Coordinates of C-alpha atoms in Angstrom, one line a residue:
M8 CA -28.1 -23.2 46.9
M9 CA -29.9 -20.6 44.8
L10 CA -28.8 -19.8 41.3
T11 CA -28.8 -16.2 40.1
V12 CA -29.5 -15.7 36.5
A13 CA -28.2 -12.6 34.9
K14 CA -30.5 -10.9 32.4
A15 CA -29.1 -9.3 29.3
N16 CA -30.4 -5.9 28.3
P17 CA -29.5 -5.3 24.7
D18 CA -30.2 -1.8 23.3
I19 CA -29.1 0.4 20.5
S20 CA -29.4 4.2 19.7
V21 CA -28.9 6.3 16.6
S22 CA -28.4 10.0 16.0
K23 CA -28.6 12.0 12.8
T24 CA -27.7 15.5 11.5
C25 CA -27.9 16.8 7.9
R26 CA -26.9 19.6 5.6
A27 CA -28.6 20.5 2.3
M28 CA -26.9 22.4 -0.5
V29 CA -26.9 22.9 -4.2
E30 CA -24.3 21.6 -6.6
V31 CA -23.8 21.2 -10.3
K32 CA -24.2 17.6 -11.4
D33 CA -24.3 16.5 -15.1
S34 CA -24.6 20.2 -16.2
L35 CA -27.7 20.7 -13.9
V36 CA -28.0 22.6 -10.6
V37 CA -29.4 20.1 -8.1
A38 CA -30.0 19.7 -4.4
R39 CA -27.8 17.4 -2.4
V40 CA -28.3 16.3 1.3
D41 CA -25.3 15.2 3.3
I42 CA -26.1 13.1 6.4
K43 CA -24.0 11.9 9.3
G44 CA -24.6 10.4 12.7
L45 CA -23.7 7.9 15.3
V46 CA -24.9 4.3 16.0
C47 CA -24.2 3.2 19.5
N48 CA -24.6 0.0 21.5
T49 CA -26.3 1.3 24.7
G50 CA -27.0 -2.1 26.2
D51 CA -24.9 -4.5 28.2
T52 CA -24.1 -7.2 25.6
S53 CA -22.5 -7.2 22.1
L54 CA -24.7 -6.7 19.1
S55 CA -24.3 -8.1 15.6
G56 CA -25.8 -7.5 12.1
V57 CA -26.0 -3.8 12.8
M58 CA -27.6 -2.1 9.8
A59 CA -28.5 1.6 9.3
Y60 CA -30.7 2.9 6.4
E61 CA -31.8 6.3 5.2
I62 CA -35.6 6.5 4.9
A63 CA -36.5 9.5 2.7
D64 CA -38.7 10.0 -0.4
S65 CA -39.4 6.8 -2.3
G66 CA -36.7 5.9 -4.7
I67 CA -34.0 7.8 -2.9
V68 CA -30.8 5.8 -2.6
T69 CA -28.0 7.0 -0.3
D70 CA -24.3 6.7 -1.0
P71 CA -23.4 4.4 0.6
D72 CA -26.5 2.2 0.9
P73 CA -26.9 0.9 3.5
L74 CA -25.1 3.5 5.7
V75 CA -23.9 0.8 8.1
N76 CA -23.7 -2.7 6.7
G77 CA -23.8 -5.7 9.1
I78 CA -21.2 -4.8 11.6
S79 CA -20.8 -5.8 15.2
L80 CA -20.7 -3.4 18.2
L81 CA -19.1 -4.4 21.5
A82 CA -20.9 -3.9 24.8
P83 CA -19.8 -0.5 26.2
A84 CA -18.0 -0.3 29.5
D85 CA -20.5 2.4 30.5
P86 CA -23.8 2.1 28.7
Q87 CA -24.6 5.7 29.6
N88 CA -21.5 6.9 27.7
P89 CA -20.5 4.4 25.0
T90 CA -17.6 5.4 22.8
I91 CA -16.1 4.7 19.4
D92 CA -12.8 3.9 21.0
E93 CA -14.2 0.9 22.9
G94 CA -16.0 -0.4 19.8
A95 CA -19.5 0.4 21.1
C96 CA -20.2 3.1 18.6
V97 CA -19.7 3.7 14.8
E98 CA -20.0 6.9 12.8
Y99 CA -21.8 6.9 9.5
T100 CA -21.9 9.4 6.7
G101 CA -23.7 9.5 3.4
S102 CA -25.5 11.7 0.9
Y103 CA -28.4 11.6 -1.5
Y104 CA -30.1 13.7 -4.2
P105 CA -33.8 14.5 -3.3
S106 CA -36.4 13.9 -5.9
K107 CA -38.9 16.4 -4.5
A108 CA -38.9 19.9 -3.0
K109 CA -41.4 20.2 -0.1
D110 CA -42.1 22.8 2.5
L111 CA -42.4 22.2 6.3
A112 CA -46.1 21.1 5.9
G113 CA -45.1 18.6 3.2
Y114 CA -46.5 20.4 0.2
D115 CA -44.6 20.7 -3.1
T116 CA -42.8 24.1 -3.3
E117 CA -40.5 25.9 -5.8
C118 CA -39.5 28.5 -3.2
A119 CA -35.9 27.8 -2.2
S120 CA -36.2 29.5 1.2
N121 CA -39.2 27.2 2.0
V122 CA -37.6 23.9 0.9
I123 CA -37.0 21.4 3.7
F124 CA -35.9 17.8 3.3
K125 CA -37.3 15.7 6.1
D126 CA -35.9 12.2 6.5
T127 CA -35.1 9.5 9.0
V128 CA -32.3 7.1 9.6
M129 CA -33.3 3.6 11.0
V130 CA -31.0 1.2 12.7
E131 CA -31.5 -2.6 13.2
A132 CA -29.4 -5.2 15.1
M133 CA -29.4 -8.6 16.7
D134 CA -28.5 -9.5 20.3
I135 CA -26.2 -12.3 21.4
M136 CA -29.0 -14.8 21.1
G137 CA -29.7 -13.9 17.5
Q138 CA -33.0 -12.1 18.4
S139 CA -33.8 -8.8 16.5
L140 CA -33.9 -5.7 18.5
T141 CA -36.7 -3.2 18.0
P142 CA -35.5 -0.8 15.3
E143 CA -34.5 2.7 16.4
T144 CA -34.9 5.9 14.4
D145 CA -33.8 9.5 14.4
M146 CA -35.1 12.3 12.2
A147 CA -33.5 15.5 10.9
D148 CA -34.9 18.5 9.0
C149 CA -32.6 19.8 6.4
H150 CA -33.3 23.3 5.1
L151 CA -32.1 24.1 1.7
C152 CA -31.5 27.8 2.7
T153 CA -32.4 29.8 5.7
E154 CA -32.0 33.4 4.6
G155 CA -34.0 35.8 2.4
P156 CA -37.6 36.1 1.5
C157 CA -39.2 33.9 -1.2
T158 CA -40.3 35.7 -4.3
E159 CA -41.8 34.1 -7.4
Y160 CA -40.1 36.3 -9.9
S161 CA -37.9 39.4 -9.8
D162 CA -37.2 42.0 -12.4

């Protein structure tokens, strides 16, 4: 009699979108970046200790931090199409206040139409044997504004 051993294939995915805007905070006009996305179990086993973090400029703290904090995700019925309803995915939302204004090339800028906030979300999890999965990431570029030319000064 031959014994067949099933092999588990744990996997996780993450997506991210963002929106940058200005707001008044403590009597100052500041930039705020809102982020949201989806963390999904795309493997064939349950996952535990699922954590999602925002990786942006040093010193940036999202609200909430972490974005996803130690939850479990069930194995999806269909790994090609996991859903929130079956417990295989979780949505996250958060926001942060950038400490630097940079352009697409990564240089400091004071021109609002050139400001872009580039950041990444990272997700980590453990499989049913307690082994850490390779962290997954997704990046989003958040433009402060997309219209109008940049002028240094106007009369």
